[in-house]
mmCIF file of N, CA and C in Angstrom:
data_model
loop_
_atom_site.group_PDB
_atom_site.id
_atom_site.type_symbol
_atom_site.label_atom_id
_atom_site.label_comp_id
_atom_site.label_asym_id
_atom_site.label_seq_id
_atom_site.Cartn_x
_atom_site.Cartn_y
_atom_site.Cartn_z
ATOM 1 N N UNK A 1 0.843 -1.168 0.000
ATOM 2 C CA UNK A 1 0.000 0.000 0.000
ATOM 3 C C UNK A 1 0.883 1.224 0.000
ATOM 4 N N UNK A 2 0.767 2.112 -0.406
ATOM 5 C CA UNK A 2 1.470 3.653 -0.803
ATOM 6 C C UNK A 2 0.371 4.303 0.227
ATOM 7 N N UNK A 3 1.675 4.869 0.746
ATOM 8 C CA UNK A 3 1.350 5.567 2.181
ATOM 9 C C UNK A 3 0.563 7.303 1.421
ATOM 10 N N UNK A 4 -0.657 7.855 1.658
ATOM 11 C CA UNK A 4 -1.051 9.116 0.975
ATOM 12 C C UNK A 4 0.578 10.021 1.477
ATOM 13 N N UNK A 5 0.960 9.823 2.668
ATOM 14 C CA UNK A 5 1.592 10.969 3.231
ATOM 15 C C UNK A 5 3.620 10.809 2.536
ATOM 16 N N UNK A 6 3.310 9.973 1.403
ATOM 17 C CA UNK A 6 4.677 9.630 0.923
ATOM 18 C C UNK A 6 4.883 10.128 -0.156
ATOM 19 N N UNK A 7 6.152 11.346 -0.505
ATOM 20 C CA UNK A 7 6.652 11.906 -1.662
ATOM 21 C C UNK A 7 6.857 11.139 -2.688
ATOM 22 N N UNK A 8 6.392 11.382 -3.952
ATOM 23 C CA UNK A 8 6.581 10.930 -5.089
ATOM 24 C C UNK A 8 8.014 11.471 -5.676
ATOM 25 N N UNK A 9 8.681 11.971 -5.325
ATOM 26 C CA UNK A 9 9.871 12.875 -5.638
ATOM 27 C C UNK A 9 11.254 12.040 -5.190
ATOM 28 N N UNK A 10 10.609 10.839 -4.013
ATOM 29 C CA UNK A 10 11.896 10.525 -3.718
ATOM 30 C C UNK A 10 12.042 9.415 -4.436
ATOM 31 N N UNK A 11 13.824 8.972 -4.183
ATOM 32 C CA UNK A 11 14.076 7.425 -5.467
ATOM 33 C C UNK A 11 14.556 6.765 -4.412
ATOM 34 N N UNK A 12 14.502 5.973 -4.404
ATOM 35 C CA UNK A 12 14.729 4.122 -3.456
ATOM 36 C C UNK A 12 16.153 4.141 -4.239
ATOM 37 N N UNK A 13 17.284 4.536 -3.173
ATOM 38 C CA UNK A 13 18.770 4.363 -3.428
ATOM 39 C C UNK A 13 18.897 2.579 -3.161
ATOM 40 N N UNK A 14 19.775 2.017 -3.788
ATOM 41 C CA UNK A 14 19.693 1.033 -4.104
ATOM 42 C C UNK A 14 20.711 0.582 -3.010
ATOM 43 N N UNK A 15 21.461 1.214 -1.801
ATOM 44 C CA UNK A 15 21.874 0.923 -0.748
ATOM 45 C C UNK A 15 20.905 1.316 0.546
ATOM 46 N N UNK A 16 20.000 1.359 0.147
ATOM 47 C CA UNK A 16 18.749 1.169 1.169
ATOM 48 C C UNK A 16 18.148 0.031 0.934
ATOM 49 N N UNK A 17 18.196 -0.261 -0.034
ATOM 50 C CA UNK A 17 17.736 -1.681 -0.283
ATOM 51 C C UNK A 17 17.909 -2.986 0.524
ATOM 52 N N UNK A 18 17.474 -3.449 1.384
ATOM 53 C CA UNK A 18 18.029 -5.378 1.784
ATOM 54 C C UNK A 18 17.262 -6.547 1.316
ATOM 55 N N UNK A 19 18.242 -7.304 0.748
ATOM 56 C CA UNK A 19 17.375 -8.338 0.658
ATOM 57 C C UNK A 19 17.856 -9.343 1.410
ATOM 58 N N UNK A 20 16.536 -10.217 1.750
ATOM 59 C CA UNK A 20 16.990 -11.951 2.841
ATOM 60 C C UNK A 20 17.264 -12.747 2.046
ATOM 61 N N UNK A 21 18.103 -13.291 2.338
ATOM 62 C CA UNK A 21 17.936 -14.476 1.490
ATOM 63 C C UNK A 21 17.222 -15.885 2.472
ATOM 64 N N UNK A 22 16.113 -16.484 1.730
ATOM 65 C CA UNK A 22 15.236 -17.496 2.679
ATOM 66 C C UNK A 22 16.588 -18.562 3.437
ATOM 67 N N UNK A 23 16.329 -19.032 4.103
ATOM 68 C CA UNK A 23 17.085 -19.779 4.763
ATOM 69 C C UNK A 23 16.826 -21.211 4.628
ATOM 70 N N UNK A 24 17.378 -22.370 4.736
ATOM 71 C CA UNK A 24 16.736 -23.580 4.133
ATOM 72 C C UNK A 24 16.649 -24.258 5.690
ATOM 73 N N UNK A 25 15.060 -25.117 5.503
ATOM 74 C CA UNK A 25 14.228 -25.598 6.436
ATOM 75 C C UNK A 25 14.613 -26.295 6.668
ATOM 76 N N UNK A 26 14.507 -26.209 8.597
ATOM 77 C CA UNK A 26 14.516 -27.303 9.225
ATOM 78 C C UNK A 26 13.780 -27.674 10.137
ATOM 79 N N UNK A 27 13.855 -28.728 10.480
ATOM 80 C CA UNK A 27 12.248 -30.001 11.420
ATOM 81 C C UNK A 27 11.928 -30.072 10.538
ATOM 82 N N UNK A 28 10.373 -30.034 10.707
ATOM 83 C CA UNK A 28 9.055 -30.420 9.929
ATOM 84 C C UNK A 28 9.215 -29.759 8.744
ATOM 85 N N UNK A 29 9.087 -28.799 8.554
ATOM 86 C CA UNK A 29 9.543 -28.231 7.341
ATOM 87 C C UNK A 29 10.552 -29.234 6.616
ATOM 88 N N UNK A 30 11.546 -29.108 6.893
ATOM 89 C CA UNK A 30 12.400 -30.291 5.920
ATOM 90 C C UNK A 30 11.631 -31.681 5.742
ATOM 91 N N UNK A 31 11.295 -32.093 6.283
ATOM 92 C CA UNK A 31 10.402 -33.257 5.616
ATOM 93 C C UNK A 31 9.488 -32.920 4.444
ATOM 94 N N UNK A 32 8.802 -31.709 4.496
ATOM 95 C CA UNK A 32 8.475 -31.210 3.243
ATOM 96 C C UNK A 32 9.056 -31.690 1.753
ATOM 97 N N UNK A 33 10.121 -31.737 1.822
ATOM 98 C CA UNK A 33 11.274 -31.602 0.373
ATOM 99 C C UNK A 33 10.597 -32.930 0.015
ATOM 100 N N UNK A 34 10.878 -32.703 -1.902
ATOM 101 C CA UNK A 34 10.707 -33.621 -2.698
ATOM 102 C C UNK A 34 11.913 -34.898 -2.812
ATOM 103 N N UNK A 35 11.435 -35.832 -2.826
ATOM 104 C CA UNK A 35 12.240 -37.314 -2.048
ATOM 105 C C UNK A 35 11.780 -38.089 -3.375
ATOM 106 N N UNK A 36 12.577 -38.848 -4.456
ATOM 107 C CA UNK A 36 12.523 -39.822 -5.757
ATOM 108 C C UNK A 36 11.998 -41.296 -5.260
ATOM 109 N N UNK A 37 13.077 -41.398 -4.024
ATOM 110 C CA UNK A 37 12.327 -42.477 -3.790
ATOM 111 C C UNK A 37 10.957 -42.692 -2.890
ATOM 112 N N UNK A 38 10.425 -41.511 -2.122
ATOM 113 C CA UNK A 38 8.973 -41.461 -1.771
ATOM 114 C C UNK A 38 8.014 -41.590 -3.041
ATOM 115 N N UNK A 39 8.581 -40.882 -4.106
ATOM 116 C CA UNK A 39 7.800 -40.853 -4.935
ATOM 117 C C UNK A 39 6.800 -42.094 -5.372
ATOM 118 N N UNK A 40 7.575 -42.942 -5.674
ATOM 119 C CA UNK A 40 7.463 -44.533 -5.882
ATOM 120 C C UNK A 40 5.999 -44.725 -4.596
ATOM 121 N N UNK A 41 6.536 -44.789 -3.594
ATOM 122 C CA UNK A 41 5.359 -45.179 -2.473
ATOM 123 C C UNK A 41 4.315 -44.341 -2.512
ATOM 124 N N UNK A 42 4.294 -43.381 -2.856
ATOM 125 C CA UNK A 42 3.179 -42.136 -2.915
ATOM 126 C C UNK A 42 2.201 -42.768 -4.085
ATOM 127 N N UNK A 43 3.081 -42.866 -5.353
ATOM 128 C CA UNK A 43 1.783 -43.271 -6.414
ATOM 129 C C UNK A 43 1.572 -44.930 -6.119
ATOM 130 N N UNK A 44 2.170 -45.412 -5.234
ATOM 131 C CA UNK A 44 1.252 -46.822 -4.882
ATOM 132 C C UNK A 44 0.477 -46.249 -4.080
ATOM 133 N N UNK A 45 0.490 -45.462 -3.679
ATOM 134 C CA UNK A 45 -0.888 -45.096 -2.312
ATOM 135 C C UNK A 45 -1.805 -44.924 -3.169
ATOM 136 N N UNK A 46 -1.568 -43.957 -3.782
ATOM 137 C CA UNK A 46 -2.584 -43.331 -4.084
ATOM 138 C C UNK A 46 -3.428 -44.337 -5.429
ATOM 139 N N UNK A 47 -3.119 -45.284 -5.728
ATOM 140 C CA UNK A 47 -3.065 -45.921 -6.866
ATOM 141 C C UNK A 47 -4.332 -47.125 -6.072
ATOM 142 N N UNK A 48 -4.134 -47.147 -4.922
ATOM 143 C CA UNK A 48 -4.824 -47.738 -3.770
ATOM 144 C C UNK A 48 -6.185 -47.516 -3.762
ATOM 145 N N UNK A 49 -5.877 -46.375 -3.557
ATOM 146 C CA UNK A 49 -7.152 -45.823 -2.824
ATOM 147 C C UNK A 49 -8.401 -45.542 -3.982
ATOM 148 N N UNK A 50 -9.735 -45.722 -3.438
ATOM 149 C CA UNK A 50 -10.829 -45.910 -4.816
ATOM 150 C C UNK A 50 -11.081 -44.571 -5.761
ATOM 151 N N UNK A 51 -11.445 -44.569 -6.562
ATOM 152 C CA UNK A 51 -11.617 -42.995 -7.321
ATOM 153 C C UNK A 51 -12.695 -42.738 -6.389
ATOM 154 N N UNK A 52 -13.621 -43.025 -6.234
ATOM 155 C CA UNK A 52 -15.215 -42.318 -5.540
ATOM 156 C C UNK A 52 -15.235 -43.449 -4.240
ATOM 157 N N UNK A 53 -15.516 -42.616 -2.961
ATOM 158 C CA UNK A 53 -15.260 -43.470 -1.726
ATOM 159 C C UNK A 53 -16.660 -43.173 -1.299
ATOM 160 N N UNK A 54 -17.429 -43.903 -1.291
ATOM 161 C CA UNK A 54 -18.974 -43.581 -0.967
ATOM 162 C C UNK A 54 -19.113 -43.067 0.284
ATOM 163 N N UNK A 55 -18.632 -43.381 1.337
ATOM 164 C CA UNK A 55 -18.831 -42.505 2.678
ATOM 165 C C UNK A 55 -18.406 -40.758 2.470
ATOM 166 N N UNK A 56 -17.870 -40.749 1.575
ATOM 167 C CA UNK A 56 -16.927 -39.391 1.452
ATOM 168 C C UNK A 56 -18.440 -39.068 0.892
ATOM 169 N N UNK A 57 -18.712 -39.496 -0.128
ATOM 170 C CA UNK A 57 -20.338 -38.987 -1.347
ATOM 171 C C UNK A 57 -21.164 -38.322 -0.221
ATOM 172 N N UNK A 58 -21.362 -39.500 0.570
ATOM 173 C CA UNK A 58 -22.646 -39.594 1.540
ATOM 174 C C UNK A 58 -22.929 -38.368 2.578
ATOM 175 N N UNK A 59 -20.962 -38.407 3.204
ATOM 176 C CA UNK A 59 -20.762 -36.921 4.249
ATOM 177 C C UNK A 59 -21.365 -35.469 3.137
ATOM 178 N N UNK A 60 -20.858 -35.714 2.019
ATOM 179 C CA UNK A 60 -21.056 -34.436 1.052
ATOM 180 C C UNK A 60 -22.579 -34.066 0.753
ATOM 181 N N UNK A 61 -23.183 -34.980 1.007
ATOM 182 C CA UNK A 61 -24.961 -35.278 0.567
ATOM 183 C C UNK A 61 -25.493 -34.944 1.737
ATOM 184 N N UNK A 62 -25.196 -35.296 2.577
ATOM 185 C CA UNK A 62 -25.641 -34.767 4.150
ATOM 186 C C UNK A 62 -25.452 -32.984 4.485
ATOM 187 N N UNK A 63 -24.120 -32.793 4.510
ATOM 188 C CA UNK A 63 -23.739 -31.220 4.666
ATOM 189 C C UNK A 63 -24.581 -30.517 3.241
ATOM 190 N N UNK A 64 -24.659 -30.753 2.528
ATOM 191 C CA UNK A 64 -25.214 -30.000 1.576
ATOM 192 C C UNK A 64 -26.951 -30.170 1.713
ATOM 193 N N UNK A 65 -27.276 -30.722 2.192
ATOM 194 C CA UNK A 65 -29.080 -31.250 2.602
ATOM 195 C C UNK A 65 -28.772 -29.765 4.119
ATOM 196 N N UNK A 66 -27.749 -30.243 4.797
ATOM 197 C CA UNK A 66 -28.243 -29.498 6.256
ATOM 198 C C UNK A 66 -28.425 -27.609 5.996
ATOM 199 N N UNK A 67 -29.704 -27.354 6.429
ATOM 200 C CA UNK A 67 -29.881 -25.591 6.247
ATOM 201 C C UNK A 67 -28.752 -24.937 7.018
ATOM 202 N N UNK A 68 -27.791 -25.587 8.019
ATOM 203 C CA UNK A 68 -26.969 -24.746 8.812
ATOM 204 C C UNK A 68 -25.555 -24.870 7.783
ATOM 205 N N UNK A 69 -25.170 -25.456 6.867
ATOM 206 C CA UNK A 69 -24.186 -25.165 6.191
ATOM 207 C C UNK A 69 -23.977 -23.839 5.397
ATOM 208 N N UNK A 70 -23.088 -23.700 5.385
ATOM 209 C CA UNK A 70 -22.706 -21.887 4.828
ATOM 210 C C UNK A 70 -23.110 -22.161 3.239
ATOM 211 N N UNK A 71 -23.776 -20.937 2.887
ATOM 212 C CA UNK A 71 -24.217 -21.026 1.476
ATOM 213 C C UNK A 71 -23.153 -20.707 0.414
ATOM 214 N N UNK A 72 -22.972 -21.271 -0.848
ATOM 215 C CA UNK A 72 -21.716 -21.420 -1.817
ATOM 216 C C UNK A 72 -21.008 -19.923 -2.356
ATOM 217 N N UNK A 73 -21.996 -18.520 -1.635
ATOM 218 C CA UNK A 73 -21.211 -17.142 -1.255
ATOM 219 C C UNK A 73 -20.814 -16.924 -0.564
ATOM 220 N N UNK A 74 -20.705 -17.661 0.667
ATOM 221 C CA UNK A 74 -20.027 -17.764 1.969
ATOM 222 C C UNK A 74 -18.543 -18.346 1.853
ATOM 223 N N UNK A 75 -18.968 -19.750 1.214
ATOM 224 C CA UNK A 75 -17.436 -20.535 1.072
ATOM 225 C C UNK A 75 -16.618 -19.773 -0.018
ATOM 226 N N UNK A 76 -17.530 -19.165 -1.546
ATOM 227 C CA UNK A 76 -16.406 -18.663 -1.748
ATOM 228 C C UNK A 76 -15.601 -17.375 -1.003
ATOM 229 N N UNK A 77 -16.559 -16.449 -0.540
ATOM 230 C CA UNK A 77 -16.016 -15.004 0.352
ATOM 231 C C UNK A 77 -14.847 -15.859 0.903
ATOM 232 N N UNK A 78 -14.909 -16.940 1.675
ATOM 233 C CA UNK A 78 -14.058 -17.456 2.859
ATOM 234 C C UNK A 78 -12.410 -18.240 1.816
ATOM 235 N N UNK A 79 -12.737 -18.711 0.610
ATOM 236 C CA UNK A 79 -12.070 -19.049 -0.212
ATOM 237 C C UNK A 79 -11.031 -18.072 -0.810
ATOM 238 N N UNK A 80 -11.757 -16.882 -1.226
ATOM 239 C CA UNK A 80 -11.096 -15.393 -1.334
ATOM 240 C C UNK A 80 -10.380 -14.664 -0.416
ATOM 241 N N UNK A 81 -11.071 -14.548 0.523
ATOM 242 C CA UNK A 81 -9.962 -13.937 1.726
ATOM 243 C C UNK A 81 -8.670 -15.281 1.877
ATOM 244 N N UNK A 82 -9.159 -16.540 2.247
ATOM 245 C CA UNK A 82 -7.735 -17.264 2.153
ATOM 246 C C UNK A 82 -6.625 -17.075 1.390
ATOM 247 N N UNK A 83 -7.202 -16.890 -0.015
ATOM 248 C CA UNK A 83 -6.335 -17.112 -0.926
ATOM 249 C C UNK A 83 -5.667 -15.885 -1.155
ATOM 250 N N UNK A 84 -6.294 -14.706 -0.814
ATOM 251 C CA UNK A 84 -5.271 -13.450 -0.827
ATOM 252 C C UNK A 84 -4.652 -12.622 0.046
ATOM 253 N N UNK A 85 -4.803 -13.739 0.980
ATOM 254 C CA UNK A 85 -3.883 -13.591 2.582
ATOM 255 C C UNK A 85 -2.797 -14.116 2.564
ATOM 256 N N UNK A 86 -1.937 -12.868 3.140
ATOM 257 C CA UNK A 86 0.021 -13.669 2.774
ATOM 258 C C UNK A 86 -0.372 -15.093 3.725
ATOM 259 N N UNK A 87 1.135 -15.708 3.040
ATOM 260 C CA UNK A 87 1.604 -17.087 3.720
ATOM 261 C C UNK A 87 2.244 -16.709 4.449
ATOM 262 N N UNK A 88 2.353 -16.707 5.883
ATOM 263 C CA UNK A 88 3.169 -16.527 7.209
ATOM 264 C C UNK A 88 4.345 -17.224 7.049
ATOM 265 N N UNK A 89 4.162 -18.289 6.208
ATOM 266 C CA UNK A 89 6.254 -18.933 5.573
ATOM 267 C C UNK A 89 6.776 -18.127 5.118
ATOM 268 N N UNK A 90 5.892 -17.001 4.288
ATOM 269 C CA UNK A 90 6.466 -16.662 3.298
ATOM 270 C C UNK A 90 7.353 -14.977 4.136
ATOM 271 N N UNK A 91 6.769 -14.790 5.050
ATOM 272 C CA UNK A 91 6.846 -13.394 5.969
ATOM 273 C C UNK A 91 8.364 -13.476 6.116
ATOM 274 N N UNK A 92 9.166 -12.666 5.859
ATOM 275 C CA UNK A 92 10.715 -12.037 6.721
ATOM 276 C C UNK A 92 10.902 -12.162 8.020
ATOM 277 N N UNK A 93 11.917 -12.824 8.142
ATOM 278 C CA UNK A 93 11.536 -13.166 9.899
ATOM 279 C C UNK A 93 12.567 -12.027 10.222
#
């Protein structure tokens, strides 16, 4: 956001400038990283598991029947604000 009370006159000297450089993750975060040989076990999982899992159908048929579920301008409003809210990973520590 551009502050109203900020001169247009001034120039961003390029020794005012800092940049971070991200730092590489560790704990949980490092488990994150892409692994060749997980890979392999991942698409047997998933290779597993059914395309359409009828209990999953059924929960979805239920919440969508109940009047107390948020109506599909709700989820998206709530979809929108998520999605254009920084990532706190992503923040300068």
């Amino acid at each position: 956001m551009i502050n109203s009370a900020s001169s247009s006159d001034r120039v961003l000297r390029p020794e005012g400038v800092v940049l971070h450089a991200k730092t590489a993750p560790t704990g949980a975060q490092a488990a994150d990283r892409f692994s060749p040989e997980n890979s392999a076990a991942l698409k047997s999982a998933l290779q597993a598991q059914p395309a359409i899992r009828p209990e999953v159908v059924a929960r979805g048929r239920a919440l969508a029947a109940d009047p107390s579920w948020p109506s599909p301008e709700i989820l998206r409003s709530v979809g929108s604000a998520l999605l254009s809210s920084p990532d706190p990973l992503d923040q300068a520590d």
